[in-house]
Coordinates of C-alpha atoms in Angstrom, one line a residue:
Chain A
M1 CA 180.8 85.0 68.4
S2 CA 180.9 81.4 69.6
V3 CA 178.9 78.2 69.6
T4 CA 179.1 75.8 72.6
I5 CA 179.5 72.1 72.0
E6 CA 178.6 69.9 74.9
L7 CA 180.5 66.6 74.9
P8 CA 179.3 63.4 76.6
A9 CA 181.8 61.7 78.9
A10 CA 182.8 59.2 76.3
Y11 CA 184.1 62.0 74.1
R12 CA 185.8 64.1 76.7
R13 CA 189.1 62.2 76.8
H14 CA 189.5 63.1 73.1
A15 CA 189.0 66.8 74.0
L16 CA 191.4 67.3 76.9
G17 CA 188.7 66.3 79.3
Q18 CA 186.5 69.3 78.6
R19 CA 182.7 69.0 78.9
Q20 CA 182.1 72.0 76.8
V21 CA 184.1 73.3 73.9
Q22 CA 183.7 76.8 72.4
L23 CA 183.9 77.1 68.6
D24 CA 183.8 80.0 66.3
G25 CA 180.4 80.7 64.8
P26 CA 178.2 81.4 63.0
G27 CA 178.1 78.8 60.4
P28 CA 176.2 75.7 59.3
L29 CA 176.2 72.7 61.7
N30 CA 178.4 70.5 59.5
E31 CA 181.1 73.2 59.4
L32 CA 181.1 73.4 63.1
L33 CA 181.5 69.7 63.4
G34 CA 184.4 69.8 61.0
Q35 CA 185.9 72.6 63.1
L36 CA 185.5 70.4 66.2
C37 CA 187.2 67.4 64.5
E38 CA 190.1 69.6 63.3
R39 CA 190.7 70.9 66.8
F40 CA 190.4 67.5 68.4
A41 CA 191.6 64.9 66.0
G42 CA 190.7 62.0 68.3
L43 CA 187.0 63.0 68.0
K44 CA 186.9 62.5 64.3
P45 CA 186.7 58.7 64.2
Q46 CA 184.1 58.9 67.0
L47 CA 181.8 61.1 64.9
L48 CA 182.5 60.5 61.3
T49 CA 182.8 57.6 59.0
E50 CA 185.9 57.2 56.8
D51 CA 184.1 59.0 54.0
G52 CA 183.2 61.9 56.3
R53 CA 179.6 61.0 57.0
L54 CA 178.2 61.5 60.5
Y55 CA 177.6 58.1 62.1
G56 CA 173.9 57.1 62.4
S57 CA 174.7 56.2 66.0
V58 CA 175.3 59.8 67.0
A59 CA 172.4 62.1 67.5
V60 CA 172.9 65.9 67.3
F61 CA 170.8 68.5 69.0
V62 CA 170.7 72.3 68.7
N63 CA 169.6 74.0 71.8
G64 CA 168.0 70.8 72.9
V65 CA 166.2 70.1 69.7
D66 CA 167.0 67.2 67.3
M67 CA 168.7 68.7 64.3
R68 CA 166.3 66.8 62.1
R69 CA 163.5 69.0 63.3
L70 CA 165.6 71.9 62.0
E71 CA 167.7 71.8 58.8
G72 CA 169.8 68.8 59.7
L73 CA 173.5 69.2 59.0
Q74 CA 172.7 72.4 57.2
T75 CA 171.1 74.0 60.3
P76 CA 172.6 77.5 60.7
L77 CA 174.2 78.0 64.1
R78 CA 174.4 81.4 65.7
S79 CA 176.4 82.8 68.5
G80 CA 175.2 81.5 71.8
D81 CA 173.8 78.3 70.3
V82 CA 174.5 75.0 72.2
L83 CA 175.2 71.9 70.2
S84 CA 174.8 68.5 72.1
L85 CA 176.3 65.3 70.8
V86 CA 174.7 62.1 72.0
P87 CA 176.2 58.8 71.1
A88 CA 174.1 55.6 71.3
I89 CA 175.0 53.5 74.3
S90 CA 173.7 50.0 75.1
G91 CA 174.8 49.1 78.6
G92 CA 172.1 47.8 80.9
Chain B
M1 CA 150.1 36.6 104.3
G2 CA 148.5 37.9 107.4
A3 CA 144.9 37.2 108.3
P4 CA 142.6 39.6 106.6
T5 CA 140.8 41.9 108.9
N6 CA 138.0 42.6 106.6
G7 CA 138.1 39.7 104.2
G8 CA 134.7 40.1 102.6
S9 CA 134.9 43.7 101.6
A10 CA 138.6 43.7 100.8
A11 CA 138.0 40.7 98.5
A12 CA 135.2 42.6 96.8
A13 CA 137.8 45.2 95.9
G14 CA 140.2 42.5 94.6
F15 CA 142.7 43.0 97.4
S16 CA 143.4 41.2 100.6
A17 CA 143.8 43.2 103.8
T18 CA 147.5 42.4 103.6
E19 CA 147.8 43.8 100.1
L20 CA 146.0 47.0 101.2
Q21 CA 148.6 47.4 104.0
H22 CA 151.4 46.8 101.5
Y23 CA 150.2 49.5 99.1
Q24 CA 148.9 51.9 101.8
R25 CA 151.3 54.8 101.1
Q26 CA 150.6 54.4 97.4
L27 CA 146.9 54.2 97.8
L28 CA 147.1 57.5 99.7
L29 CA 148.0 59.2 96.4
E30 CA 144.8 60.6 95.0
E31 CA 146.2 59.9 91.6
V32 CA 146.5 56.2 92.4
G33 CA 143.9 55.2 94.9
L34 CA 142.2 51.8 94.6
E35 CA 141.3 52.3 91.0
G36 CA 145.0 52.9 90.1
Q37 CA 146.1 50.0 92.2
R38 CA 143.7 47.7 90.4
R39 CA 145.1 49.0 87.1
L40 CA 148.5 48.0 88.3
K41 CA 147.2 44.6 89.4
R42 CA 145.7 43.9 86.0
A43 CA 148.9 45.1 84.2
R44 CA 151.3 42.8 82.5
V45 CA 154.8 44.2 82.0
L46 CA 157.7 42.5 80.2
V47 CA 161.1 43.4 81.5
I48 CA 163.8 42.3 79.1
G49 CA 167.1 42.0 80.9
A50 CA 167.5 41.4 84.6
G51 CA 170.8 43.0 85.1
G52 CA 171.8 46.5 86.3
L53 CA 168.7 48.3 85.0
G54 CA 166.4 45.3 85.3
S55 CA 167.1 44.9 89.0
P56 CA 165.6 48.2 90.2
V57 CA 162.9 48.1 87.5
L58 CA 161.7 44.7 88.7
L59 CA 162.0 45.5 92.3
Y60 CA 160.0 48.7 92.1
L61 CA 157.3 47.3 89.7
A62 CA 156.9 44.2 91.9
A63 CA 156.8 46.3 95.1
A64 CA 154.2 48.7 93.5
G65 CA 151.9 45.7 92.7
V66 CA 152.2 45.3 89.0
G67 CA 150.2 42.1 88.7
T68 CA 152.2 40.2 86.2
L69 CA 155.9 40.7 85.5
G70 CA 157.6 38.8 82.7
I71 CA 161.4 38.4 82.8
V72 CA 163.4 37.7 79.8
E73 CA 166.9 36.7 80.9
H74 CA 169.1 33.7 80.0
D75 CA 172.2 34.5 82.0
V76 CA 173.6 33.3 85.3
V77 CA 174.8 35.5 88.2
D78 CA 178.4 36.3 88.2
R79 CA 180.3 37.9 91.1
S80 CA 181.1 40.9 88.9
N81 CA 177.4 41.6 88.6
L82 CA 176.9 42.2 92.3
H83 CA 178.1 45.8 92.5
R84 CA 175.1 47.0 90.5
Q85 CA 172.6 44.1 90.1
V86 CA 170.8 44.5 93.4
L87 CA 168.4 41.7 92.8
F88 CA 171.2 39.2 93.6
D89 CA 173.6 38.4 96.4
A90 CA 176.7 36.3 96.8
A91 CA 174.6 33.2 97.3
S92 CA 173.1 33.7 93.8
I93 CA 176.4 33.3 92.0
G94 CA 176.3 30.6 89.4
H95 CA 172.5 30.4 89.5
S96 CA 170.0 31.5 86.9
K97 CA 169.3 35.2 87.1
A98 CA 165.7 34.6 86.1
V99 CA 165.0 32.1 88.9
Q100 CA 166.9 34.1 91.5
A101 CA 165.0 37.3 90.4
R102 CA 161.7 35.5 90.9
Q103 CA 162.6 34.3 94.4
R104 CA 163.7 37.8 95.4
L105 CA 160.6 39.5 93.9
L106 CA 158.1 37.1 95.5
A107 CA 159.8 37.5 98.8
L108 CA 159.3 41.2 98.4
N109 CA 155.7 41.0 97.2
P110 CA 154.0 37.6 97.1
H111 CA 150.8 39.1 95.6
V112 CA 152.3 39.5 92.1
Q113 CA 153.0 36.9 89.5
I114 CA 156.4 36.4 88.0
D115 CA 156.6 34.7 84.6
L116 CA 160.1 33.5 83.6
H117 CA 161.3 33.4 80.1
A118 CA 164.8 32.1 80.7
Q119 CA 165.9 32.4 77.1
R120 CA 167.8 34.8 74.9
L121 CA 165.5 37.3 73.0
D122 CA 165.8 36.6 69.3
E123 CA 163.8 37.1 66.1
R124 CA 162.0 33.8 66.6
N125 CA 160.6 34.5 70.1
A126 CA 160.4 38.3 70.4
A127 CA 157.0 38.9 68.8
A128 CA 155.2 36.3 70.8
L129 CA 156.8 37.5 74.1
V130 CA 155.9 41.1 73.5
A131 CA 152.4 40.3 72.3
A132 CA 151.6 38.8 75.7
Y133 CA 152.2 42.0 77.7
D134 CA 150.8 45.5 78.0
L135 CA 154.1 47.3 78.2
V136 CA 157.8 46.5 77.6
V137 CA 160.8 47.7 79.5
D138 CA 164.1 47.5 77.6
A139 CA 166.8 46.8 80.1
T140 CA 169.1 44.9 77.8
D141 CA 172.8 45.4 77.3
N142 CA 173.4 45.2 73.6
F143 CA 172.4 46.9 70.4
T144 CA 171.1 43.8 68.6
A145 CA 168.4 43.4 71.3
R146 CA 167.6 47.1 71.4
Y147 CA 166.9 47.3 67.6
L148 CA 164.9 44.0 67.8
I149 CA 162.8 45.2 70.7
N150 CA 162.1 48.4 68.9
E151 CA 160.9 46.8 65.8
V152 CA 158.7 44.3 67.6
C153 CA 157.2 46.9 69.9
M154 CA 156.4 49.2 67.0
R155 CA 154.8 46.4 65.0
A156 CA 152.8 45.3 68.1
G157 CA 151.8 48.9 69.1
K158 CA 153.4 48.4 72.5
A159 CA 155.1 51.2 74.4
N160 CA 158.8 50.6 75.2
V161 CA 160.4 52.2 78.2
S162 CA 164.0 52.2 77.2
A163 CA 167.1 53.1 79.2
S164 CA 170.8 52.5 78.7
I165 CA 173.9 53.2 80.7
L166 CA 177.7 53.3 80.3
R167 CA 180.4 54.4 82.7
F168 CA 178.9 57.5 84.4
E169 CA 176.1 58.3 82.0
G170 CA 172.6 57.2 81.2
Q171 CA 169.8 57.7 78.7
L172 CA 166.1 57.2 79.1
T173 CA 163.1 57.7 76.8
V174 CA 159.7 56.1 76.0
F175 CA 159.1 54.9 72.5
Q176 CA 155.3 55.0 71.9
P177 CA 154.4 53.7 68.5
G178 CA 153.0 56.5 66.3
L179 CA 153.2 59.1 69.0
G180 CA 156.9 59.8 69.0
P181 CA 160.1 58.7 67.3
C182 CA 161.3 55.1 67.6
Y183 CA 164.8 53.9 68.5
R184 CA 165.7 53.8 64.9
C185 CA 164.6 57.4 64.3
L186 CA 166.9 58.4 67.2
F187 CA 169.8 56.2 66.1
P188 CA 169.3 55.1 62.5
E189 CA 172.2 52.6 62.7
P190 CA 174.1 50.9 65.5
P191 CA 177.7 52.1 66.1
P192 CA 180.6 50.1 64.7
A193 CA 181.9 47.6 67.2
H194 CA 185.0 49.7 68.1
L195 CA 182.7 52.5 69.2
A196 CA 180.3 50.4 71.1
P197 CA 182.0 49.2 74.3
S198 CA 179.9 47.3 76.8
C199 CA 179.8 47.9 80.5
A200 CA 182.1 44.8 80.8
E201 CA 184.7 46.6 78.6
A202 CA 184.2 50.3 79.6
G203 CA 183.0 49.9 83.2
V204 CA 180.0 51.3 84.9
L205 CA 179.4 53.0 88.3
G206 CA 177.4 50.7 90.4
A207 CA 174.7 53.2 91.5
L208 CA 174.2 54.4 87.9
P209 CA 171.7 51.7 86.9
G210 CA 170.0 52.3 90.2
T211 CA 169.3 55.9 89.1
L212 CA 168.2 55.0 85.5
G213 CA 166.3 51.9 86.5
S214 CA 164.3 53.8 89.1
L215 CA 163.4 56.4 86.5
Q216 CA 162.5 53.6 84.1
A217 CA 160.2 52.1 86.7
T218 CA 158.7 55.5 87.3
E219 CA 157.9 56.0 83.6
A220 CA 156.4 52.5 83.5
L221 CA 154.1 53.2 86.5
K222 CA 153.1 56.6 85.0
L223 CA 152.1 54.9 81.8
L224 CA 150.2 52.1 83.5
L225 CA 148.4 54.6 85.7
G226 CA 147.8 57.2 83.0
L227 CA 149.6 59.9 85.1
G228 CA 151.6 62.9 84.1
T229 CA 153.5 63.4 80.9
P230 CA 155.3 60.3 79.6
L231 CA 158.8 60.8 78.3
V232 CA 157.6 60.2 74.7
G233 CA 159.5 62.2 72.1
R234 CA 162.0 63.3 74.7
L235 CA 165.4 61.9 75.7
L236 CA 166.6 62.3 79.3
L237 CA 170.3 62.4 79.7
F238 CA 171.9 61.8 83.1
D239 CA 175.6 62.7 83.8
A240 CA 176.6 61.4 87.2
L241 CA 179.9 63.2 87.2
D242 CA 178.4 66.6 86.9
M243 CA 175.1 65.4 88.6
R244 CA 173.2 66.9 85.7
F245 CA 170.0 65.9 84.0
Q246 CA 169.1 67.2 80.6
T247 CA 166.1 66.7 78.4
L248 CA 166.3 66.9 74.6
D249 CA 163.5 67.0 72.1
L250 CA 163.5 64.1 69.7
A251 CA 162.2 64.1 66.1
R252 CA 160.4 61.3 64.1
D253 CA 162.3 60.4 61.0
P254 CA 159.7 60.7 58.2
Q255 CA 161.8 58.1 56.3
C256 CA 162.1 55.7 59.2
P257 CA 161.8 52.1 57.8
V258 CA 160.3 51.0 61.2
C259 CA 157.8 53.6 62.3
S260 CA 157.2 56.2 59.6
H261 CA 154.0 54.5 58.5
L262 CA 152.5 54.1 62.0
S263 CA 149.6 56.3 63.3
A264 CA 149.2 57.0 66.9
S265 CA 148.7 54.0 69.2
A266 CA 146.9 53.8 72.4
L267 CA 148.8 54.2 75.7
P268 CA 148.9 51.0 77.7
L269 CA 146.2 51.8 80.2
P270 CA 144.6 48.6 81.6
A271 CA 140.8 49.2 81.2
C272 CA 138.6 50.1 84.0
T273 CA 136.0 47.7 85.2
P274 CA 132.3 48.7 85.3
D275 CA 132.2 48.5 89.1
E276 CA 134.7 51.4 89.5
R277 CA 132.0 53.8 90.8
Q278 CA 132.2 57.6 90.9
V279 CA 132.3 59.4 94.2
Q280 CA 129.4 61.7 94.8
G281 CA 129.9 65.0 96.5
L282 CA 127.8 66.5 99.3
Q283 CA 127.3 70.2 99.7
V284 CA 127.8 71.8 103.2
S285 CA 124.3 73.2 103.2
T286 CA 122.9 69.8 102.5
L287 CA 124.9 68.2 105.3
R288 CA 123.8 71.0 107.7
S289 CA 120.1 70.3 107.0
W290 CA 120.7 66.6 107.3
L291 CA 122.3 66.9 110.7
Q292 CA 119.6 69.3 111.9
D293 CA 116.5 67.6 110.6
A294 CA 117.0 63.9 110.2
P295 CA 116.0 61.5 113.0
A296 CA 118.8 59.7 114.9
H297 CA 118.5 56.5 112.9
L298 CA 118.9 58.3 109.6
Q299 CA 121.8 60.5 110.6
P300 CA 124.9 60.1 108.5
W301 CA 128.1 58.6 109.9
L302 CA 130.7 61.4 109.7
L303 CA 134.2 60.1 108.9
D304 CA 137.0 62.7 109.3
V305 CA 140.1 61.4 107.4
R306 CA 142.4 64.3 108.3
R307 CA 145.5 64.0 110.5
E308 CA 144.9 64.1 114.2
A309 CA 146.4 67.6 114.6
E310 CA 144.0 68.9 112.0
F311 CA 141.1 67.2 113.7
R312 CA 142.2 68.6 117.1
S313 CA 142.0 72.2 115.7
A314 CA 138.3 71.9 114.9
H315 CA 135.9 69.3 113.7
I316 CA 132.2 68.6 113.4
A317 CA 130.8 67.4 116.7
S318 CA 129.7 64.0 115.6
A319 CA 132.6 63.2 113.4
H320 CA 134.8 60.1 113.9
L321 CA 138.5 60.4 113.3
I322 CA 140.2 57.8 111.2
P323 CA 143.2 59.4 109.3
L324 CA 143.3 58.4 105.7
D325 CA 146.6 56.4 106.1
Q326 CA 144.8 54.2 108.6
L327 CA 141.6 53.8 106.8
A328 CA 142.5 50.7 104.8
T329 CA 143.2 48.8 108.0
S330 CA 140.3 50.3 110.0
V331 CA 137.3 49.6 107.8
D332 CA 135.9 47.1 110.4
Q333 CA 135.1 50.2 112.6
L334 CA 132.7 51.6 110.0
P335 CA 128.9 51.0 109.9
R336 CA 127.7 49.3 106.7
A337 CA 124.1 50.3 107.2
A338 CA 124.6 54.0 107.5
T339 CA 125.5 56.6 104.9
I340 CA 129.1 57.6 105.4
V341 CA 130.1 61.1 104.8
C342 CA 133.9 61.5 104.3
I343 CA 135.4 64.8 105.5
C344 CA 138.8 66.3 105.1
Q345 CA 140.2 69.9 105.0
R346 CA 139.5 70.8 101.4
G347 CA 137.6 67.8 99.9
Q348 CA 140.5 66.0 98.2
R349 CA 141.5 63.3 100.7
S350 CA 137.8 62.7 101.5
R351 CA 137.2 61.8 97.8
T352 CA 140.1 59.3 98.0
A353 CA 138.6 57.9 101.2
A354 CA 135.1 57.7 99.6
Q355 CA 136.5 56.0 96.5
M356 CA 138.3 53.5 98.7
L357 CA 135.1 52.7 100.7
L358 CA 133.0 52.3 97.6
E359 CA 135.6 49.9 96.2
L360 CA 135.4 48.0 99.4
G361 CA 131.7 47.5 99.0
F362 CA 130.2 50.1 101.3
P363 CA 126.9 51.0 99.8
Q364 CA 126.4 54.7 100.6
V365 CA 129.4 56.9 100.7
L366 CA 129.6 60.6 100.1
S367 CA 132.4 63.2 100.1
L368 CA 131.9 66.7 101.7
E369 CA 132.6 69.2 99.0
G370 CA 135.2 71.8 100.0
G371 CA 135.8 70.0 103.3
M372 CA 136.2 71.7 106.6
E373 CA 137.2 75.0 104.9
A374 CA 133.8 75.1 103.2
W375 CA 132.2 74.1 106.5
N376 CA 134.0 76.8 108.4
S377 CA 133.3 79.4 105.8
A378 CA 129.6 78.6 106.0
Q379 CA 129.8 78.9 109.8
A380 CA 131.4 82.3 109.4
Q381 CA 128.3 83.3 107.5
G382 CA 126.1 82.0 110.3
E383 CA 125.0 78.9 108.5
S384 CA 127.0 76.2 110.3
R385 CA 127.0 74.8 113.7
L386 CA 130.6 73.8 114.1
T387 CA 131.1 72.8 117.6
R388 CA 133.8 71.1 119.7
P389 CA 132.8 67.9 121.3
Q390 CA 131.9 67.4 125.0
A391 CA 134.4 64.6 125.1
C392 CA 135.9 63.5 121.8
V393 CA 136.1 59.7 121.8
P394 CA 138.5 59.4 118.9
C395 CA 141.1 61.9 120.1
G396 CA 140.4 61.8 123.8
L397 CA 140.3 65.6 124.1
E398 CA 138.2 67.3 126.7
E399 CA 135.8 70.1 125.9
V400 CA 137.3 73.4 125.1
P401 CA 135.3 76.3 126.6

C-alpha cells in the first residue's frame, strides 16, 4: 500500500536525488506530506511555513488534478495514487 | 522587399507577393490560410520580457506575421545572456535589449511592426500597456511582474500566455479571464525570497527557454487563429533531465481576490472582415455536365493543386497543374475572366486554394467537392470521362495508351 510522490528537480537534492518517493498510504494528503517531511528533513522548509502551513507558492496535485478540486489537504489518498508537488518558479 | 508579381490582387488581399512567399508554408495549412494570416496581421501581442523566453517568442511571432508586437524590456544585453537569449549576439552587448530585438525582428520579417516600451513594467504603466494589445505573453523573470501582469490582464479581460523556467524545468499555461484559474489561483502567494532563486542564482540550461518559449509562441498563435484547445486550466510541466512533459488540471479558487468575480471573457480572436468570402463547392456531376455541354468560351478553367506525382497518376484532361505550395507565386498564370474550378485529391486542398484565390480578388472560384476521388468514383459508375491528356503541357508527359 503506497502513494507515489513526484518531486520537481528543485526538491530532489533534499530527497537523495530521487524523482519519485514511495510513502505508506492510505491517509489524508496532509498526513502524507508530514510523512514526507519527516523522512526528508530538508524538504520541510521548502514546503511548510514555520507554523506548519503549506506555502501558497506550492501547488499540489493528486493524479494530475489540483487538490483544490478535491478535498484540499484533507483529500484521502489511496494506494497507487500519485502526488505531484509544483513550486512556483519565475525565471524567464 | 522583392518586386510584387501580382501587385494588384495581392494588395487586395492585404499582402504583398513577398509576404505571400514568406508565409507560404503557413498558408498551406488549411487551418490558417489567408484568413488566418490576416488575423495574425491584424493581431497585436504584448511580449513582456525579451530575455530567454521572450527571444523565441518574439522570433516566432514575428516570423509568423503577427502584425504588431509590443516589447516591454528595460535591460541591456550582457554577455551572460548569450547562451540562451537568441535574439542577441556578441555585438549586442551593452546595448538596449528592446532596440536590439527590434533590429533583429525587422531583419527577420520587415512586414511586421515592432513597438518598443523600453521601461520596467510597474503599477503605473501596466494597465495602459496591456489595454493596447489583444494578447499578452508573460516572459518575465520575477514574481512581482508575474502577479502584476496577472492582475492587469484579469481586469482587462486579456489572455496571458505565461511560462517560467529554472535550471532544467519549465512551466507553461494560459490564463484566460473567467474561463480558467488565474496565476493567483495557482499560486496564492509568492515564495519567500530564500525559496525563489532566479536563473542568475540557480542557473538555467540554455536550450530550456528555447523549448518553453517555442511552446509559448505556439499557444499564442493558436489563440490568435482560434485553433485547437488552448492550455487554459491546464499546467504543462517540462522536465529536461527526464525529457518528460506532464499536464496537470488546475482549479479556480472560488475565493481568489483577483478573478473569482469574473465571468468568461472572449478569446482574443481578431475579427473577420466582411470581404472574407466563403468558398462554394461544385459537385462532380455538375462539373461533368459543364465540361460536356458548355461552349468553349464558357468552359471552366480547371486548376489542379495536387502534387505533381498525384497529377501524373491521373487527372482531368483539361486541368492545369499548379501545386498548392506554388500557387501564391503563380497567380499571374490564372485567367481572371474565367470561372476557376480548384481540384485536389479529396477536396481539402482545393478549398484552401479557392479561398486564397477569392482573397486575391478572383471573381469566380469553385472547389470540386470530394476531389479526384469523387471524380474517379463517378467514373467507375460510368458517369465520368476521366482521360489522360494527349500531351500534358504542365507536366510534359506523353499520352499513355
